[in-house]
């Protein structure tokens, strides 16, 4: 089955105070599809004054929205989920066109997962209970959770609708108004969503500002009119955002980069065929979403005893990955999201070769057939050692670096020898290893005998330079509110 490029208007606006508006300065940027470099549409190149307009709307709306009942907020979140679900194919096509990822993934992963996150937080806020403690016979300590007010959110381009759906629902469920800036590479699905849900929330509750980081993101993160900044993106950008927010002593949450190890112990090779097949699939997941995933299992660590046999299977499976037109349902690996990405990944492959890494497969752009005009890179395996730059720096492409280890101690040493600590994978049939190895890995999410699963009700976030704070799970809601303690005396006489 094959789909084709969806239709767009020529120009879109920012979504502020419940309607689409032109950027004040009248400037736009052109957004193109990484599949064939064709023009998608023009989006506002917003500046500080546009951000101010959105913040004005959000600040005007915050008191009323913060006082709505949880039943009302949950109902609206569920309504958004229903609207996305009813238009699933349209969202999937827009996302594929804008980001370059395969339609089979946007249809089956990005959009359904986004729907689930809206529903999950609608349910969480309804199910919540507070806390009250009797300190003595006449004194009650009561904790009340209050919204922060207005939240600034800045997201990347690798899962545009899903990242938006990780950010907006918990902030809205807890009674905050939001100004969100999508990545300039992928403004389309956020815009489509605002077209579909324009009337769902009171004006000013959700505001979307398009544009570039230094021009639109910086004034948002620096503003004294936001009460919190939530950021997902590169570690170096996160460091800047923290500086901006610190001027106002604003809290931040940071979901940043990664260089995740995926560790295969020798028991994998002795396991039954089904488990071994699953493990091979787990290794090949480095190419999922073109490797443009913060938790991309970009370092494969294989126990020496099984290295040759295991890697033979991994290479064979990688070569069988279908890379064709992302609108075709058979496509497994699509286009990189931008020319910057395309060039950066190729330069890393070169750096790897110069460092002495051996290319076991791939290693170049894919220009075959109708891929000639897009940013396609063949899934690539580099063999080397953990001190190489390609093992240490985030490539953010379908490139995996593979090395071997002697024993558990060496596996852990290599796994933890990274600035990052976002994800990790452990594959074993040994009962001790499957508990003790994940425990010893310094990362926020360790998948054991699986990988790349992102349920809404499992907390997700980084250690070390991968950030702090958590996304998903009900614990996330506390990142968007503060606790008011009421200490009440019922004593008629004593103070
Ligand atoms: P990026 O940091 O370049 O951009 C992210 C967002 O920040 C964009 O909206 C961009 O416009 C904005 N921005 C850039 N400079 C800014 C500035 N000076 N001030 C304010 N805003 C600014 O990241 P990217 O290239 O879009 O995304 C890829 C990165 O995101 C990777 O490092 C990846 O690992 C990370 N990521 C992390 C997670 C996670 O949950 N930990 C999830 C997805 C992506």
XYZ file of C-alpha atoms and ligand atoms in Angstrom:
539
model
C 0.000 0.000 0.000
C 1.320 3.424 -0.847
C 0.276 6.915 0.203
C 1.232 10.284 -1.214
C 2.190 13.717 0.013
C -0.719 15.393 1.835
C -2.059 18.807 0.842
C -1.107 21.955 2.756
C -2.081 25.624 2.610
C 0.646 27.936 1.356
C 1.037 29.830 4.648
C 0.222 29.193 8.296
C 0.117 31.424 11.360
C 0.928 31.144 15.034
C -1.915 29.932 17.232
C -2.475 32.570 19.927
C -5.488 33.223 22.127
C -7.629 30.669 20.314
C -6.964 31.762 16.741
C -4.346 31.757 14.010
C -2.491 35.057 13.699
C 0.213 36.388 11.383
C 3.651 37.054 12.862
C 3.855 40.721 13.917
C 6.969 41.378 11.827
C 5.413 39.641 8.809
C 8.357 37.250 8.342
C 7.987 33.578 7.414
C 10.328 30.668 6.763
C 9.916 27.909 4.185
C 9.483 24.378 5.459
C 10.433 21.566 3.080
C 9.961 17.809 3.130
C 13.162 15.801 3.709
C 11.755 13.046 1.474
C 12.149 15.055 -1.735
C 13.028 18.631 -0.672
C 9.631 19.852 -1.941
C 8.055 22.892 -0.283
C 5.472 22.085 2.392
C 4.391 25.573 3.463
C 5.556 28.830 5.003
C 5.471 29.208 8.785
C 5.918 32.304 10.968
C 9.459 33.340 11.778
C 8.355 34.587 15.191
C 10.285 37.109 17.263
C 10.135 38.312 20.844
C 6.974 40.387 20.242
C 5.081 37.303 19.015
C 6.189 35.387 22.094
C 5.013 38.297 24.261
C 1.603 38.206 22.587
C 1.285 34.496 23.339
C 2.437 35.004 26.929
C -0.110 37.779 27.360
C -2.876 35.425 26.214
C -1.656 32.608 28.462
C -1.346 34.879 31.488
C -4.831 36.248 30.921
C -6.245 32.730 30.739
C -4.377 31.144 33.640
C -6.591 32.037 36.563
C -9.807 30.783 35.027
C -8.157 27.656 33.626
C -6.397 26.894 36.913
C -9.774 26.966 38.642
C -11.577 24.570 36.306
C -12.562 21.254 37.818
C -10.458 18.206 37.123
C -13.530 16.608 35.542
C -13.730 19.423 33.022
C -10.023 19.359 32.210
C -10.011 15.582 31.836
C -13.009 15.749 29.490
C -11.185 18.215 27.221
C -8.016 16.114 27.159
C -10.090 13.101 26.188
C -11.741 15.147 23.461
C -8.330 15.964 21.967
C -7.436 12.254 22.035
C -10.682 11.422 20.201
C -10.030 14.100 17.568
C -6.481 12.914 16.862
C -7.675 9.318 16.701
C -10.504 10.183 14.312
C -7.952 11.828 11.988
C -5.152 9.337 12.525
C -4.216 8.884 8.878
C -4.116 12.623 8.194
C -1.805 13.208 11.173
C 0.388 10.274 10.132
C 0.773 11.575 6.589
C 1.610 15.095 7.736
C 4.195 13.737 10.168
C 5.804 11.517 7.514
C 5.951 14.403 5.046
C 7.418 16.832 7.569
C 9.922 14.560 9.322
C 10.695 11.902 6.686
C 9.849 8.913 8.897
C 8.045 5.879 7.418
C 4.259 5.956 7.210
C 4.106 2.520 8.862
C 5.592 4.111 11.976
C 3.536 7.276 12.060
C 0.366 5.190 11.560
C 1.269 2.558 14.144
C 3.476 4.315 16.673
C 3.728 8.130 16.649
C 0.050 8.995 16.326
C -1.533 6.176 18.429
C 1.015 6.813 21.197
C 0.219 10.518 21.103
C -3.485 9.695 21.538
C -2.690 7.473 24.495
C -0.739 10.208 26.311
C -3.714 12.599 26.181
C -5.968 9.851 27.568
C -3.463 8.771 30.205
C -3.176 12.234 31.787
C -6.938 12.740 31.602
C -7.229 9.559 33.674
C -4.390 10.445 36.076
C -5.858 13.775 37.082
C -9.246 12.187 37.762
C -7.763 9.364 39.819
C -5.633 11.559 42.014
C -6.125 11.856 45.744
C -4.544 14.384 48.093
C -3.031 14.044 51.514
C -4.055 15.248 54.963
C -2.328 14.326 58.225
C -3.542 14.802 61.756
C -0.480 16.172 63.588
C -2.257 16.080 66.956
C -5.862 16.001 68.105
C -6.382 19.639 67.095
C -4.010 20.170 64.185
C -4.408 19.145 60.591
C -1.712 19.411 57.924
C -3.215 19.439 54.460
C -1.329 19.434 51.154
C -2.931 21.027 48.133
C -1.389 20.912 44.660
C -1.607 24.142 42.669
C -0.746 24.827 39.028
C 2.420 26.823 38.383
C 0.607 29.214 36.024
C 2.135 29.573 32.560
C 4.577 27.026 31.200
C 6.976 27.515 28.286
C 7.657 24.316 26.345
C 10.267 23.830 23.616
C 10.383 20.578 21.643
C 12.560 18.901 18.970
C 11.784 17.555 15.501
C 12.311 13.807 15.909
C 8.793 12.951 17.179
C 6.929 16.215 16.611
C 3.375 15.194 17.565
C 4.494 12.721 20.214
C 6.857 15.182 21.932
C 4.023 17.723 21.936
C 1.791 15.036 23.438
C 4.374 14.244 26.129
C 4.437 17.929 27.053
C 0.955 19.439 26.723
C -1.321 16.911 28.498
C 0.400 16.847 31.931
C 0.745 20.660 31.932
C -2.908 21.178 30.992
C -4.230 18.424 33.259
C -2.595 20.128 36.236
C -4.233 23.459 35.356
C -1.464 25.355 33.558
C -1.642 27.434 30.403
C 1.062 26.798 27.826
C 3.125 28.530 25.169
C 4.821 25.826 23.103
C 7.451 26.203 20.402
C 7.747 23.287 17.963
C 11.050 22.711 16.178
C 11.458 24.817 13.052
C 12.140 21.655 11.014
C 8.709 20.163 11.847
C 5.991 22.745 12.491
C 3.199 20.936 10.621
C 1.563 18.432 12.989
C 1.299 20.993 15.821
C -0.427 23.331 13.365
C -2.776 20.612 12.141
C -3.648 19.803 15.741
C -4.492 23.445 16.479
C -6.709 23.555 13.372
C -8.611 20.516 14.654
C -8.887 21.561 18.305
C -9.090 25.357 17.953
C -12.389 25.533 19.885
C -11.764 22.798 22.445
C -9.951 24.873 25.092
C -10.734 28.411 26.236
C -8.645 31.002 24.310
C -5.120 31.413 25.671
C -4.866 27.997 27.328
C -2.723 26.582 24.482
C -0.580 28.861 22.319
C 1.797 27.691 19.592
C 4.642 29.893 18.390
C 6.722 28.903 15.368
C 10.250 29.964 14.606
C 13.916 29.468 15.354
C 15.577 28.796 18.685
C 17.514 32.025 19.265
C 14.655 34.195 17.899
C 11.552 32.566 19.395
C 12.812 29.933 21.859
C 15.169 32.221 23.771
C 12.596 34.947 24.581
C 10.199 32.227 25.716
C 12.720 30.543 28.018
C 14.015 33.910 29.300
C 10.659 35.506 30.033
C 9.643 36.474 33.532
C 6.057 35.764 32.420
C 6.589 31.992 32.403
C 6.648 30.026 35.642
C 8.487 27.003 34.290
C 10.380 25.884 31.199
C 10.161 22.316 29.904
C 12.712 21.465 27.246
C 13.546 18.515 25.032
C 16.499 18.767 22.700
C 20.274 18.755 22.583
C 22.357 18.883 25.733
C 24.139 22.079 24.648
C 20.809 23.832 23.992
C 19.566 22.608 27.371
C 22.527 24.302 29.032
C 21.562 27.603 27.370
C 17.906 27.245 28.359
C 18.923 26.699 31.979
C 20.919 29.932 31.881
C 17.946 31.852 30.464
C 15.496 30.427 33.009
C 17.847 30.965 35.936
C 17.453 34.751 35.619
C 13.895 34.347 36.863
C 14.719 31.427 39.172
C 12.321 29.412 37.079
C 12.239 25.639 37.417
C 13.219 23.623 34.337
C 12.978 20.034 33.206
C 15.525 18.780 30.704
C 15.152 15.832 28.341
C 18.432 15.779 26.463
C 20.729 13.630 24.360
C 21.984 10.084 24.762
C 24.490 7.446 23.679
C 22.718 4.350 24.885
C 24.458 0.975 25.224
C 22.653 -2.179 24.128
C 24.364 -5.146 25.838
C 24.165 -8.741 24.621
C 25.367 -11.506 26.951
C 26.381 -14.929 25.685
C 23.244 -16.691 27.004
C 21.337 -14.960 24.184
C 23.036 -17.210 21.649
C 22.105 -20.395 23.542
C 18.471 -19.380 23.910
C 15.632 -20.758 21.833
C 15.281 -19.432 18.277
C 12.402 -17.109 19.108
C 14.368 -15.317 21.812
C 17.481 -15.081 19.653
C 15.409 -13.602 16.815
C 13.953 -11.092 19.242
C 17.428 -10.114 20.432
C 18.633 -9.623 16.843
C 15.632 -7.360 16.224
C 16.555 -5.509 19.414
C 20.078 -4.900 18.114
C 18.830 -3.684 14.741
C 16.525 -1.142 16.412
C 19.412 1.334 16.171
C 17.946 2.166 12.745
C 14.416 2.761 14.087
C 13.228 6.293 13.253
C 16.446 6.712 11.213
C 18.377 6.641 14.501
C 16.847 10.018 15.347
C 15.798 8.913 18.796
C 17.259 10.258 22.028
C 17.463 6.682 23.341
C 18.790 5.231 20.072
C 20.689 2.055 21.062
C 23.715 3.506 19.316
C 26.378 1.366 21.001
C 26.123 -2.432 20.713
C 28.215 -4.321 23.275
C 28.544 -8.061 22.638
C 30.165 -10.687 24.865
C 33.372 -11.903 23.245
C 32.329 -15.568 23.268
C 29.406 -14.949 20.876
C 30.649 -11.868 19.055
C 31.303 -13.337 15.591
C 28.160 -15.462 15.360
C 25.928 -12.788 16.819
C 27.257 -9.997 14.620
C 26.908 -12.169 11.523
C 23.162 -12.321 12.245
C 22.942 -8.600 13.053
C 24.680 -7.617 9.804
C 22.497 -9.973 7.765
C 19.341 -8.520 9.366
C 20.528 -4.914 8.929
C 21.132 -5.511 5.220
C 17.535 -6.743 4.920
C 16.048 -3.488 6.252
C 13.766 -1.996 3.607
C 14.637 1.599 2.811
C 12.365 3.038 0.171
C 9.792 5.801 -0.231
C 8.533 6.598 3.316
C 4.947 6.869 1.964
C 5.159 3.178 1.008
C 3.879 0.906 3.787
C 6.873 -1.432 3.334
C 9.425 1.279 4.201
C 11.256 0.643 7.489
C 13.848 3.419 7.448
C 12.967 6.774 5.930
C 14.717 10.087 5.353
C 16.785 12.009 7.899
C 14.827 15.030 9.067
C 17.012 17.735 7.533
C 20.018 18.490 5.402
C 21.942 19.390 8.593
C 21.296 15.908 9.941
C 22.125 14.284 6.621
C 25.494 16.007 6.445
C 26.302 15.582 10.132
C 25.718 11.808 9.989
C 27.884 11.377 6.894
C 30.647 13.407 8.495
C 30.513 11.134 11.569
C 30.840 8.037 9.386
C 33.974 9.640 7.913
C 35.287 10.551 11.373
C 34.752 6.916 12.438
C 36.709 5.617 9.443
C 39.518 8.101 10.074
C 39.676 6.908 13.682
C 40.088 3.342 12.436
C 36.529 2.044 12.800
C 35.602 -0.674 10.305
C 32.393 -0.267 8.280
C 30.574 -3.624 8.545
C 27.635 -2.466 6.414
C 26.085 0.690 4.982
C 28.415 3.648 5.414
C 26.936 5.930 2.774
C 23.909 7.867 1.574
C 21.186 5.999 -0.271
C 20.470 7.581 -3.660
C 18.628 4.652 -5.213
C 15.483 5.273 -7.320
C 13.121 7.883 -5.923
C 15.365 8.383 -2.876
C 17.755 10.472 -4.996
C 16.270 13.825 -3.943
C 15.943 13.132 -0.232
C 18.147 12.785 2.831
C 18.521 9.008 3.031
C 21.398 7.219 4.776
C 21.880 3.461 4.647
C 21.743 1.746 8.066
C 25.388 1.577 9.068
C 27.399 -0.576 11.473
C 30.830 0.622 12.629
C 33.142 -1.705 14.550
C 35.628 -0.111 16.902
C 36.225 0.729 20.555
C 34.549 2.907 23.135
C 37.189 5.646 23.189
C 36.430 6.623 19.592
C 34.441 9.798 19.004
C 31.740 7.846 17.183
C 31.194 5.827 20.387
C 31.120 8.940 22.576
C 29.248 11.604 20.610
C 25.585 11.591 19.668
C 25.341 10.961 15.913
C 21.540 10.869 15.873
C 21.416 8.781 12.714
C 21.027 5.125 11.637
C 24.605 4.416 12.688
C 25.540 1.938 15.390
C 28.985 1.424 16.905
C 29.784 -2.102 17.987
C 32.451 -3.497 20.279
C 33.058 -6.612 22.399
C 33.536 -7.220 26.135
C 35.093 -10.050 28.158
C 32.882 -10.193 31.239
C 30.203 -8.389 33.237
C 32.648 -5.942 34.777
C 33.950 -4.852 31.401
C 30.425 -4.619 29.972
C 29.469 -2.233 32.778
C 32.648 -0.229 32.469
C 32.022 0.385 28.764
C 28.275 0.969 29.221
C 28.854 3.666 31.842
C 31.822 5.240 30.075
C 29.725 8.013 28.493
C 28.656 11.531 29.381
C 25.062 10.491 28.878
C 22.620 8.345 30.865
C 19.289 8.179 29.092
C 18.599 4.629 27.928
C 20.205 1.187 27.897
C 19.341 -2.338 26.833
C 20.325 -5.605 28.498
C 19.761 -8.952 26.796
C 20.333 -12.110 28.787
C 18.729 -15.344 29.980
C 20.727 -15.277 33.206
C 18.482 -14.438 36.163
C 21.227 -12.642 38.085
C 22.365 -10.567 35.157
C 18.881 -9.448 34.299
C 18.577 -7.707 37.657
C 22.134 -6.811 38.607
C 23.325 -5.361 35.302
C 20.413 -2.895 34.863
C 20.846 -1.868 38.511
C 24.477 -0.950 37.864
C 23.877 1.026 34.676
C 23.661 4.783 35.169
C 20.643 5.513 32.994
C 17.042 6.556 33.557
C 15.493 3.761 31.498
C 16.981 0.267 31.158
C 15.066 -2.078 28.903
C 15.644 -5.733 29.768
C 15.058 -8.181 26.932
C 13.211 -5.497 24.989
C 13.876 -1.981 23.667
C 12.163 1.156 22.351
C 8.912 0.761 24.197
C 7.429 4.017 25.578
C 4.240 3.397 27.530
C 2.654 6.526 29.028
C 2.657 5.029 32.517
C 6.410 4.308 32.789
C 8.615 7.244 33.896
C 11.201 8.355 31.378
C 14.192 10.668 31.752
C 17.914 11.048 32.029
C 20.869 10.719 34.345
C 24.075 12.696 33.895
C 24.147 14.938 30.777
C 20.906 13.408 29.491
C 18.957 15.768 31.730
C 16.733 15.655 34.772
C 13.085 15.481 35.626
C 10.840 12.781 34.242
C 8.302 12.585 31.423
C 5.253 10.362 31.307
C 3.884 8.540 34.353
C 1.703 10.329 36.883
C 4.829 11.508 38.761
C 5.320 13.904 35.853
C 2.401 16.018 37.047
C 4.450 17.233 40.009
C 6.842 18.916 37.582
C 3.950 21.206 36.651
C 2.667 22.294 40.039
C 3.614 23.263 43.509
C 2.473 22.138 46.912
C 0.574 24.408 49.240
C 0.583 23.210 52.806
C -2.290 24.359 54.997
C -1.610 23.922 58.683
C -4.983 24.226 60.433
C -5.514 24.510 64.161
C -8.868 23.472 65.601
C -7.781 24.318 69.116
C -10.176 26.826 70.662
C -7.746 28.113 73.290
C -4.078 27.450 72.610
C -2.124 29.222 69.874
P 17.892 21.312 19.511
O 18.368 21.497 20.909
O 18.701 21.862 18.402
O 16.444 21.997 19.336
C 15.367 21.655 20.164
C 14.444 22.840 20.262
O 15.139 23.907 20.897
C 13.961 23.382 18.919
O 12.616 23.779 19.053
C 14.867 24.589 18.708
O 14.292 25.576 17.897
C 15.033 25.074 20.128
N 16.240 25.880 20.346
C 17.442 25.785 19.728
N 18.295 26.714 20.209
C 17.622 27.413 21.160
C 17.955 28.501 22.005
N 19.165 29.071 21.992
N 17.011 28.948 22.862
C 15.787 28.386 22.912
N 15.405 27.371 22.113
C 16.322 26.877 21.252
O 17.612 19.780 19.375
P 17.075 19.016 18.079
O 18.202 18.927 17.122
O 15.786 19.620 17.627
O 16.703 17.572 18.670
C 17.599 16.568 18.773
C 18.079 16.429 20.201
O 16.973 16.209 21.076
C 18.971 15.233 20.388
O 20.086 15.590 21.175
C 18.092 14.237 21.133
O 18.795 13.301 21.884
C 17.256 15.145 21.955
N 16.008 14.490 22.390
C 15.884 14.110 23.699
C 14.718 13.472 24.126
C 14.568 13.052 25.558
O 13.447 12.774 25.956
N 15.629 13.014 26.338
C 13.697 13.219 23.227
C 13.858 13.615 21.900
C 15.025 14.259 21.494
